[in-house]
Structures are given as structure tokens and as C-alpha cells.
mmCIF file of C-alpha atoms in Angstrom:
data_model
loop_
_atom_site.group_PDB
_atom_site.id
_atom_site.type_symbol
_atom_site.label_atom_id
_atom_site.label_comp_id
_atom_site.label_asym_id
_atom_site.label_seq_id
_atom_site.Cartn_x
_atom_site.Cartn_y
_atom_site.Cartn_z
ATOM 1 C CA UNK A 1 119.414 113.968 119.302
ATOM 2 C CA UNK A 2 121.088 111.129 120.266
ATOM 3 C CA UNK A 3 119.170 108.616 118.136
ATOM 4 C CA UNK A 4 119.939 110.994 114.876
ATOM 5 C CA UNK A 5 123.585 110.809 116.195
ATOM 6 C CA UNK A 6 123.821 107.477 116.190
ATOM 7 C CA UNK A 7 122.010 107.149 112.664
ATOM 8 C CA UNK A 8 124.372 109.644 111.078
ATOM 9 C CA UNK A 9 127.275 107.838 112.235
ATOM 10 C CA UNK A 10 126.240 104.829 111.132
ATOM 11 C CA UNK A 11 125.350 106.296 107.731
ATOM 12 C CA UNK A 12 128.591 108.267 107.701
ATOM 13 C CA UNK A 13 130.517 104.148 108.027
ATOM 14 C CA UNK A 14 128.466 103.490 105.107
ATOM 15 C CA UNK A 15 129.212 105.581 102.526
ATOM 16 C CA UNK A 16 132.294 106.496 103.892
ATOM 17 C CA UNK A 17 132.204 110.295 106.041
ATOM 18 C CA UNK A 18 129.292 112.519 106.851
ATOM 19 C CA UNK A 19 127.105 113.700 103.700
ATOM 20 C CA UNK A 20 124.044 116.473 103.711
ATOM 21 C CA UNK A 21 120.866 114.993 105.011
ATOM 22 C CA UNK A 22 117.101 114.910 104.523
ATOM 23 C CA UNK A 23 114.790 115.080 107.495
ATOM 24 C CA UNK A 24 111.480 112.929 106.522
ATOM 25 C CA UNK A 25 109.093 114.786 108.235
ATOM 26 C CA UNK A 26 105.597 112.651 109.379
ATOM 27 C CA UNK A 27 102.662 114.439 107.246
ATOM 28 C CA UNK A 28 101.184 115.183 111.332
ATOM 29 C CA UNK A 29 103.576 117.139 112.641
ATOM 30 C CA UNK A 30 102.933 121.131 112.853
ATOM 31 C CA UNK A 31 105.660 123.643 112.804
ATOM 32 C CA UNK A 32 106.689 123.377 116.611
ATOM 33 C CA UNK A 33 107.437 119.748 116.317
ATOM 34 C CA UNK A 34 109.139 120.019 113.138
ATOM 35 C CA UNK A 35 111.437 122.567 114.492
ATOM 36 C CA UNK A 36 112.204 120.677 117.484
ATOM 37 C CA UNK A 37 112.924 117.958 114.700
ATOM 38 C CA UNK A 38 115.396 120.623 113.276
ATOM 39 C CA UNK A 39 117.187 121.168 116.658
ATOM 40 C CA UNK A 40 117.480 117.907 117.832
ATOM 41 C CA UNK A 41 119.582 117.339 114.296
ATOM 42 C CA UNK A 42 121.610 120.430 114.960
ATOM 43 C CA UNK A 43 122.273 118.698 118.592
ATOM 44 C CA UNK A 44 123.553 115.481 116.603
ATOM 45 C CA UNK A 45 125.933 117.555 114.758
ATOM 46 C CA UNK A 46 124.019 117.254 111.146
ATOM 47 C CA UNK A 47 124.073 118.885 108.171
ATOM 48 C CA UNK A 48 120.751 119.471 107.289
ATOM 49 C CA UNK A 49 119.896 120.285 103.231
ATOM 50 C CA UNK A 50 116.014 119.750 103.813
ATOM 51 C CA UNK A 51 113.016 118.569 104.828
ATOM 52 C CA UNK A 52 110.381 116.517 103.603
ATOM 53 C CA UNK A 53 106.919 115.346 104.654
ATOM 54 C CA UNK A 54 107.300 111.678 104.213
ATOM 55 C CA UNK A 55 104.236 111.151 101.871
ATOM 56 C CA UNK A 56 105.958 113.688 99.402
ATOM 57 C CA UNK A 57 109.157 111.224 99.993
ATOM 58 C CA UNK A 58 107.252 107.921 99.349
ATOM 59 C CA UNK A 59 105.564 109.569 96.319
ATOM 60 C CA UNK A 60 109.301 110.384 95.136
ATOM 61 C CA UNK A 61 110.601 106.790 95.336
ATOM 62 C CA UNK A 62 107.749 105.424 93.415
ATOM 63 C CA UNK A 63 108.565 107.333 90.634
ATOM 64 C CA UNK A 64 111.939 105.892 90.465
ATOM 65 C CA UNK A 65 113.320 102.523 89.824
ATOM 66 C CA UNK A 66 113.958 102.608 93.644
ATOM 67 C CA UNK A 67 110.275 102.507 94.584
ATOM 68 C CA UNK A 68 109.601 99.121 92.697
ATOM 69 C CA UNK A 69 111.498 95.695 92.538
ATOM 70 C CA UNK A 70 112.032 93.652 89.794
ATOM 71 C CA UNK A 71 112.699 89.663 89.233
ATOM 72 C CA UNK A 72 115.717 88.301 89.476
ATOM 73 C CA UNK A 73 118.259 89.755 86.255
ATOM 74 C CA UNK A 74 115.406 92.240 85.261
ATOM 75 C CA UNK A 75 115.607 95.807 85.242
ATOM 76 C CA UNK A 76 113.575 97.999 87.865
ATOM 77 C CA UNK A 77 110.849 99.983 86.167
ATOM 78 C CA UNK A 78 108.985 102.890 88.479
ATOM 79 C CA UNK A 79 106.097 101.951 90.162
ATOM 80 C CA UNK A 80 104.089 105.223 88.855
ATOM 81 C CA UNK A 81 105.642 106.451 84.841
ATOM 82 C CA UNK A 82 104.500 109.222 83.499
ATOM 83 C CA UNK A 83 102.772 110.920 86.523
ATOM 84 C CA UNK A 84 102.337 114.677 85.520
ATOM 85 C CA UNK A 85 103.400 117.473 87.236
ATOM 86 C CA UNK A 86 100.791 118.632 89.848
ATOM 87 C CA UNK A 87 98.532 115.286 89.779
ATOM 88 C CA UNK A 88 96.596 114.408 93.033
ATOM 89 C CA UNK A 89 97.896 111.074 94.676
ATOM 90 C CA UNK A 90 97.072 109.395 97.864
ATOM 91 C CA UNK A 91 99.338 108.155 100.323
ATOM 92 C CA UNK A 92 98.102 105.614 102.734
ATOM 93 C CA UNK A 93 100.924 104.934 105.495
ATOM 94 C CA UNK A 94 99.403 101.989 108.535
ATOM 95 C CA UNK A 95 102.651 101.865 110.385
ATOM 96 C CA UNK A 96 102.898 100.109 113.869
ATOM 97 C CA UNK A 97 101.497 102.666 116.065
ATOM 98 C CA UNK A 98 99.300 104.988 113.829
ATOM 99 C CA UNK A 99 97.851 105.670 110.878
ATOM 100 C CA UNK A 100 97.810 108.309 108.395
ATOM 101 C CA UNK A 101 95.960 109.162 104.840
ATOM 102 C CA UNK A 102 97.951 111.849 102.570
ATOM 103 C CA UNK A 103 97.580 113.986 99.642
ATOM 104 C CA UNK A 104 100.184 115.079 97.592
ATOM 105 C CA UNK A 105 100.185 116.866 94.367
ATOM 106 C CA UNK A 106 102.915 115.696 92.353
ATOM 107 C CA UNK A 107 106.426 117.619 91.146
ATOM 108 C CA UNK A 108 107.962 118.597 88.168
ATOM 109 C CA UNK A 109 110.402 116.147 89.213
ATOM 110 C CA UNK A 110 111.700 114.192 86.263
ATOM 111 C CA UNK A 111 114.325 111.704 87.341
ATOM 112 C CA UNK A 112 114.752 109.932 84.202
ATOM 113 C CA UNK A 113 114.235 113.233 82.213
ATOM 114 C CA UNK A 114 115.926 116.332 81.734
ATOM 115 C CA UNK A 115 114.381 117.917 84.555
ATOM 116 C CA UNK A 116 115.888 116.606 87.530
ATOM 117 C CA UNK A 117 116.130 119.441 89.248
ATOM 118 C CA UNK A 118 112.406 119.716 89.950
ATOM 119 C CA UNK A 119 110.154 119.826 92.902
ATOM 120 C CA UNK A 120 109.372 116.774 94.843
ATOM 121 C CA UNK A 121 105.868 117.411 95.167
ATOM 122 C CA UNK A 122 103.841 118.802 97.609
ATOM 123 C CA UNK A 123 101.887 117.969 100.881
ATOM 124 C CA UNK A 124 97.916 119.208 100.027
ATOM 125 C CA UNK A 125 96.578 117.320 103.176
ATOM 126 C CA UNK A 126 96.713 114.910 105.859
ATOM 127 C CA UNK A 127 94.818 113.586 108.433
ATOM 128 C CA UNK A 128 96.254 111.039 111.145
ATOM 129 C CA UNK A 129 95.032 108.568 113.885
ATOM 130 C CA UNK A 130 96.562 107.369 116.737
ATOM 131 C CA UNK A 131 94.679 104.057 117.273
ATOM 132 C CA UNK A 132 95.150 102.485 114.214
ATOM 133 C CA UNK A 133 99.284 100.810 113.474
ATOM 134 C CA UNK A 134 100.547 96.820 113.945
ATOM 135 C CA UNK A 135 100.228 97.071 117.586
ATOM 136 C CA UNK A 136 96.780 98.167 118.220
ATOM 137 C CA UNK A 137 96.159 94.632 115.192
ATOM 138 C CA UNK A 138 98.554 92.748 118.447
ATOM 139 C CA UNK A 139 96.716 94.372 121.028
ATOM 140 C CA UNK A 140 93.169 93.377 119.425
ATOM 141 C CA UNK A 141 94.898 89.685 118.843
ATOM 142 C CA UNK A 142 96.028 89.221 122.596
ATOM 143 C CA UNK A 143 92.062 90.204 123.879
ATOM 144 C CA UNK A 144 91.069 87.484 121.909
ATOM 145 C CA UNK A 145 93.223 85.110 122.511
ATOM 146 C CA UNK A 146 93.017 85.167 126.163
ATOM 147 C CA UNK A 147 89.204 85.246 126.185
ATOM 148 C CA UNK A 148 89.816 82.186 124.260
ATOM 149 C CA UNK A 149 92.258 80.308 126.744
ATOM 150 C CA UNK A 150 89.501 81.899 129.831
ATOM 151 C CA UNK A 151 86.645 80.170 127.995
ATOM 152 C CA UNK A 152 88.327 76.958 126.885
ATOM 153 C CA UNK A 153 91.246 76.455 129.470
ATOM 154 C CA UNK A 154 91.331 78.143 132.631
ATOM 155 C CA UNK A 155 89.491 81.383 133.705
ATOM 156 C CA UNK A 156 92.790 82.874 134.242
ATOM 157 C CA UNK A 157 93.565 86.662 135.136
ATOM 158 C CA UNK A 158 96.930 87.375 132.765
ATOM 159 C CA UNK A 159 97.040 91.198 133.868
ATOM 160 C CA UNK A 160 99.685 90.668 136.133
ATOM 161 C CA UNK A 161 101.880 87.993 134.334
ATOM 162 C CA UNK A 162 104.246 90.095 132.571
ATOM 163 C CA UNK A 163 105.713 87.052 131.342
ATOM 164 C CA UNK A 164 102.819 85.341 129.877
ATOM 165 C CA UNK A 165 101.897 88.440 128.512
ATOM 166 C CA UNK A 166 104.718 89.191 126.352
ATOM 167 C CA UNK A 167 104.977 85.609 124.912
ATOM 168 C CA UNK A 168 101.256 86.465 123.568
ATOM 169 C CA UNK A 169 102.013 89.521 122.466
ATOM 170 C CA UNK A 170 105.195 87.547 120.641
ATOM 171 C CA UNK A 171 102.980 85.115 119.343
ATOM 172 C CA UNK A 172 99.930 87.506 118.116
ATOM 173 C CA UNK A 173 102.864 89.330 115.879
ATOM 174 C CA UNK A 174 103.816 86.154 114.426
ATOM 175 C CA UNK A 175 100.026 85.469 113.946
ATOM 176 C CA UNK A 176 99.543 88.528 111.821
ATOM 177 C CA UNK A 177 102.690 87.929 109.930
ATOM 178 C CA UNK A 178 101.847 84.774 108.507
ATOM 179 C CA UNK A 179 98.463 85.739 107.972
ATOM 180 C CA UNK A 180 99.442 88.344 105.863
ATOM 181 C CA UNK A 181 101.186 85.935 103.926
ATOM 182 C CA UNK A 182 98.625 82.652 104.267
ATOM 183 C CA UNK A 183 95.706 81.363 105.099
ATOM 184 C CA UNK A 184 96.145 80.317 108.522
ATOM 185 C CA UNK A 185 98.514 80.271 111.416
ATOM 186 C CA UNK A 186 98.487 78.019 114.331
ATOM 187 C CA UNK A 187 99.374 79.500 117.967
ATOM 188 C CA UNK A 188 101.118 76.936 120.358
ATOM 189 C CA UNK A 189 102.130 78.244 123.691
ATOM 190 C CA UNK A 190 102.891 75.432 125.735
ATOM 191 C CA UNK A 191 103.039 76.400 129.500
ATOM 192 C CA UNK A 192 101.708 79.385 129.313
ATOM 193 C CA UNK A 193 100.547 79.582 132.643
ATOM 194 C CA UNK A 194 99.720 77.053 136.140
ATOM 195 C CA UNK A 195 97.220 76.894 138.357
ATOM 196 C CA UNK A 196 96.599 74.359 141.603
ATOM 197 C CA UNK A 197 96.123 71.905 138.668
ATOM 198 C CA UNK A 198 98.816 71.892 136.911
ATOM 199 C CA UNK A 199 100.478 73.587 133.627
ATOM 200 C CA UNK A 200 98.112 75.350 131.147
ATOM 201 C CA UNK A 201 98.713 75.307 127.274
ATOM 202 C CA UNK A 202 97.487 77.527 124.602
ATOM 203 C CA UNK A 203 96.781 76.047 121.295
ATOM 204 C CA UNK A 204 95.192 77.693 118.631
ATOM 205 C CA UNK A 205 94.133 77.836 114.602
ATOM 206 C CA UNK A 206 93.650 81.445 112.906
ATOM 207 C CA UNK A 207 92.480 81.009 109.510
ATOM 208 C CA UNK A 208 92.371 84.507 107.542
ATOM 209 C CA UNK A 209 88.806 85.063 107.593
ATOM 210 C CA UNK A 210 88.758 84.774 111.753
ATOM 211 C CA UNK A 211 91.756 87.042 111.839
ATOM 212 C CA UNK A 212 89.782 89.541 109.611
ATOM 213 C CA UNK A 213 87.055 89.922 111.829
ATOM 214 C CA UNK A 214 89.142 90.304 114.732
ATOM 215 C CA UNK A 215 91.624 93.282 113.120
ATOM 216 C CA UNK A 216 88.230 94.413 111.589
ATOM 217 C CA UNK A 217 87.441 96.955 113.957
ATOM 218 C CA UNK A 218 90.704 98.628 114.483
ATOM 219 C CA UNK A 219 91.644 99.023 110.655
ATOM 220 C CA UNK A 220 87.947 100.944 110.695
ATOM 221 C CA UNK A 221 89.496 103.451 112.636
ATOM 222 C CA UNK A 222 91.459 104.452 109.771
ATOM 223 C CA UNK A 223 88.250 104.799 107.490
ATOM 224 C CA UNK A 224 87.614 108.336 108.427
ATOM 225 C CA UNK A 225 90.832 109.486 107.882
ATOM 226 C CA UNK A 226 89.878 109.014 103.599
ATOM 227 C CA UNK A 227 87.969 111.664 103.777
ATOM 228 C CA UNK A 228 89.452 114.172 106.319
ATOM 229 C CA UNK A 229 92.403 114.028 104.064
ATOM 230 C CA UNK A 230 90.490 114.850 101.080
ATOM 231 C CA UNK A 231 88.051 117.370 102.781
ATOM 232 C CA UNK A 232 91.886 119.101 103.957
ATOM 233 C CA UNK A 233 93.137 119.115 100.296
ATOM 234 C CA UNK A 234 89.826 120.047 98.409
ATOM 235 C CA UNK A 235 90.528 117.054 95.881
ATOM 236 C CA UNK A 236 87.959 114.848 94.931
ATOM 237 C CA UNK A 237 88.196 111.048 95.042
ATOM 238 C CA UNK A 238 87.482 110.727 91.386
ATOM 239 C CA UNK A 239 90.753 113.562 90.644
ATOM 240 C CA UNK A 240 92.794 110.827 92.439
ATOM 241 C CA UNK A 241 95.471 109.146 89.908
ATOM 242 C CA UNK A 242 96.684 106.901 92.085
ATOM 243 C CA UNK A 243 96.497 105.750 95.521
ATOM 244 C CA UNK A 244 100.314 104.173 97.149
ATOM 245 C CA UNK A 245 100.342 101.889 100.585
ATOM 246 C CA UNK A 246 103.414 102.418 102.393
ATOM 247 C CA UNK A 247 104.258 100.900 106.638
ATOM 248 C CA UNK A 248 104.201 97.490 107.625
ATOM 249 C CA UNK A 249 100.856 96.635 107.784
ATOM 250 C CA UNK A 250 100.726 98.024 104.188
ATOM 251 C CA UNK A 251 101.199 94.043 103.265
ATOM 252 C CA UNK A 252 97.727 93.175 105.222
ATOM 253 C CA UNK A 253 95.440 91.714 102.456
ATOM 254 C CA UNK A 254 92.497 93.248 104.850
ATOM 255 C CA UNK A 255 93.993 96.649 104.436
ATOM 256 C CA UNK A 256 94.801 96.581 100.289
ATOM 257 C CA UNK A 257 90.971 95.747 99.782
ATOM 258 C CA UNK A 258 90.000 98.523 102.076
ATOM 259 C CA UNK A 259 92.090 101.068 99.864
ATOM 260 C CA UNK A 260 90.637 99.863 97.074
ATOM 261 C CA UNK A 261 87.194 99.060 98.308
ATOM 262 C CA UNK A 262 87.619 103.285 99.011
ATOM 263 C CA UNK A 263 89.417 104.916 96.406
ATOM 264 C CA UNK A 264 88.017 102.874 93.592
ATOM 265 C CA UNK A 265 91.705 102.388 92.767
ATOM 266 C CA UNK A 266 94.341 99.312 92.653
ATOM 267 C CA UNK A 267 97.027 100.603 95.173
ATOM 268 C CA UNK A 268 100.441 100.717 94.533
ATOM 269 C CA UNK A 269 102.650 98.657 97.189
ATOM 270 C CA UNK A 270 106.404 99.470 97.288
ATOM 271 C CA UNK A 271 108.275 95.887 97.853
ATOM 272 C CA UNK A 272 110.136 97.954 100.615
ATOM 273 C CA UNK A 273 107.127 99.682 101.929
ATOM 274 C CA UNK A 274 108.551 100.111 105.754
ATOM 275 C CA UNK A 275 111.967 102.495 103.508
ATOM 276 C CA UNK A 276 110.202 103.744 101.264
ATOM 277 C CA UNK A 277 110.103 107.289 102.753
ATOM 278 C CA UNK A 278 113.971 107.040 103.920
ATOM 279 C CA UNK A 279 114.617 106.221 100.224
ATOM 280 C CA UNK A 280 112.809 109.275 98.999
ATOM 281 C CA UNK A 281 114.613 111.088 101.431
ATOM 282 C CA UNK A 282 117.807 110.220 100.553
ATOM 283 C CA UNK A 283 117.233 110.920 97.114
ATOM 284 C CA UNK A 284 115.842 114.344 97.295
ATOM 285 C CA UNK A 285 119.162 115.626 99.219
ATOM 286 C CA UNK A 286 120.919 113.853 96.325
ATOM 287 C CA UNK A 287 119.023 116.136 93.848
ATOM 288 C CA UNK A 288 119.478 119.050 96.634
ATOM 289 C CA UNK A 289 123.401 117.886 96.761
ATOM 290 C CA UNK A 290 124.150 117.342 93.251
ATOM 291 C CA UNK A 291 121.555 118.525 91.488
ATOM 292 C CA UNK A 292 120.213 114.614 90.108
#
């Protein structure tokens, strides 16, 4: 309650006083934790209009000129035109501590068209796992890297260093990040560690392929969950129109060519992938509010 209350007043400084609001709901949570959602809200003193599941939200923004970005003086075009009422689309959200595949069947929803008053869409299935996010990809980074520095450096035990600890952890996040964007990274933790002998340093190259192999096994966590979600929504992969990768991670190269590699389909990435579900939200209690 007192996170939402401190959202909603920052919010309420932005567009000047306290509006209706949209709960995004995570496509895992069952009815107790959604109403416990509801009354923590109530706590914060907001006005609720809604919920919805945050797939249903992403899958709103992408049909908008909010879901997309375009160059510099261009206009915006939606990330998915023309997407018919009722079609099949999968929503693959790799955030930093979990992971979770979606179905959603598409609304009448027409916010370019006459029918802006129309459903969002609808939440067919879902299916989640806890061991697959960023920080599992850190966690999997940091075993590496200090069976690196035992084999290479010093056979050092770093379960009790809290401090050397956290500047890998620091470092490993970094890692990722540029490797999502590069070809290599280089990790250079000067004394990172001492023993009797003096000062220990950690330096080392990641190029993309070694960092695959490492995050390799934790992203196959996630594999599963392709065809729970579909098994819980009785679609097919071949009724799939269109497959969108929302959360951080969503900008791993290892995890587009996994969504691919599995639906058969290009996926559709959402420049602002970690807001894409507020920005559905928001819009649905404008269409809720106003009516557009």
C-alpha cells in the first residue's frame, strides 16, 4: 500500500491531481492475490477503474503508436496494424526475476478507428517460472566468474565477502548489458580480494558466444513455459499471428532467436519493453475514463 501511495502521488505531481487508475495485473496471479492487489490500492487511497493482466496491456500498446518508436521527425506507426478482433498472440515477458509466456486473444479495440470503446483483449493462458529473469542471467555470470578467478588467480572462498560479492554481481550486470548490445565486454575488478600474498585482480574478456553458453541454461528454463501456455489456451502454434517480447532481458539477442527459433515467428520488441504494460495500462483507464 505504501509503494502504490507513493506512485499515485507521484503520478498525481505529474499530470497535475489524482486521476482513475489501472491495476496491471501479472498474467500469474490467481484471484486471492489479485484481490489483495485491490486492497492494498484501496489502503493507498486510489481510485481504481480496472484491472488488467499485463499481457492484455502490452498487447494494447502495440497496437498503438505508443507501443513502437519512430526516427527522429517521423511519425509513430503501431507495432501490430490491422490485428483482428479475437486473433491469438503471444506474449513473452523475461523480466529480472521470472519469466512468463502469455496468450491473449485480441479486442475489438480500435484506437485509430471508430471503435474505441472496445475490449482490450483477453487473457486465454499463461504459464510462469520463477527461475528464469536478469538475475538468475547475474547469478549464472557470478558462478562463472569466480570459478574463473579460483582456477586462474587464487582458490579463494567469496561466500563470505559481501563486499566482493556485490562488486561481481555489479560487474556481471554490466557484462550482460553490453553484451546485449556487442560483441564482447571486458570485466576489470582490480582488488577484488587479498590473501597473505598480496592484492588479487580480476580481469576478464566475454565475447557473445561465451556469454551464450553461460546464460544458456537458465533461459532453457523458460522453454517449457511455450507450450504450457498454449496447452492452457487450446491455441495452436501455427493459429499464432504474432508473438511480442516485453521485460528487460527482452533485448538479449540469445532470447529473440529462442522466440523465434519456437514460434516460427519474427517477434515484435517494443523500444520501451520494461513500460510497455504501464503504458497499456494507462491507456485502457483512458478509454475506461473518457471513453478513447
Amino acid at each position: 500500500a505504501e509503494l502504490l501511495r507513493a506512485l499515485a502521488s507521484t503520478a498525481a505531481g505529474k499530470v497535475g491531481g489524482a486521476c482513475p487508475t489501472v491495476l496491471a495485473v501479472p498474467a500469474g496471479f490467481d484471484d486471492g492475490q489479485t484481490a489483495a492487489l485491490l486492497e492494498a490500492a484501496a489502503l493507498a487511497g486510489l481510485e481504481v477503474a480496472g484491472t488488467l493482466p499485463e499481457p492484455v496491456a502490452a498487447l494494447l500498446a502495440c497496437r498503438t503508436a505508443a507501443g513502437g518508436a519512430a526516427a527522429a521527425g517521423a511519425q509513430e506507426a503501431p507495432l501490430l496494424p490491422g490485428l483482428g478482433a479475437g486473433a491469438p498472440v503471444a506474449v513473452v515477458d523475461v523480466g529480472g526475476r521470472q519469466a512468463t509466456v502469455s496468450v491473449v486473444a485480441a479486442g475489438d479495440h480500435d484506437p485509430t478507428g471508430p471503435n474505441r470503446r472496445g475490449e482490450a483483449g483477453r487473457l486465454v493462458g499463461a504459464a510462469t517460472c520463477l527461475a528464469t529473469g536478469g538475475e538468475h542471467l547475474d547469478a549464472a555470470l557470478v558462478e562463472d566468474l569466480v570459478r574463473h578467478f579460483r582456477a586462474t588467480v587464487a582458490d579463494v572462498d567469496f561466500s563470505q565477502d559481501g563486499l566482493a560479492l556485490q562488486r561481481l554481481y555489479e560487474a556481471a550486470e554490466i557484462a550482460k548489458i553490453e553484451l546485449s548490445r556487442g560483441a564482447a565486454s571486458e570485466i576489470n575488478l582490480p582488488y577484488l580480494t587479498a590473501d597473505a600474498s598480496g592484492p588479487k585482480h580480476l580481469v576478464r574478456g566475454l565475447g557473445r558466444p561465451e556469454w551464450e553458453r553461460i546464460a544458456g541454461p537458465v533461459l532453457d528454463r523458460a522453454l517449457p513455459l511455450c507450450e504450457r501456455a498454449l496447452n492452457s489456451s487450446n491455441v495452436s502454434k501455427s493459429e499464432l499471428q504474432a508473438v511480442i517480447l516485453v521485460g528487460g532481458c527482452s533485448r538479449i539477442p540469445r532470447v529473440q532467436a529462442m522466440a523465434k527459433e519456437w514460434f516460427g515467428l519474427d517477434p515484435v520488441i517494443p523500444i520501451n519493453s520494461e513500460e510497455i504494460t504501464v503504458i497499456g495500462a494507462a491507456m485502457e483507464a483512458r478509454r475506461l475514463v473518457l471513453g478513447s
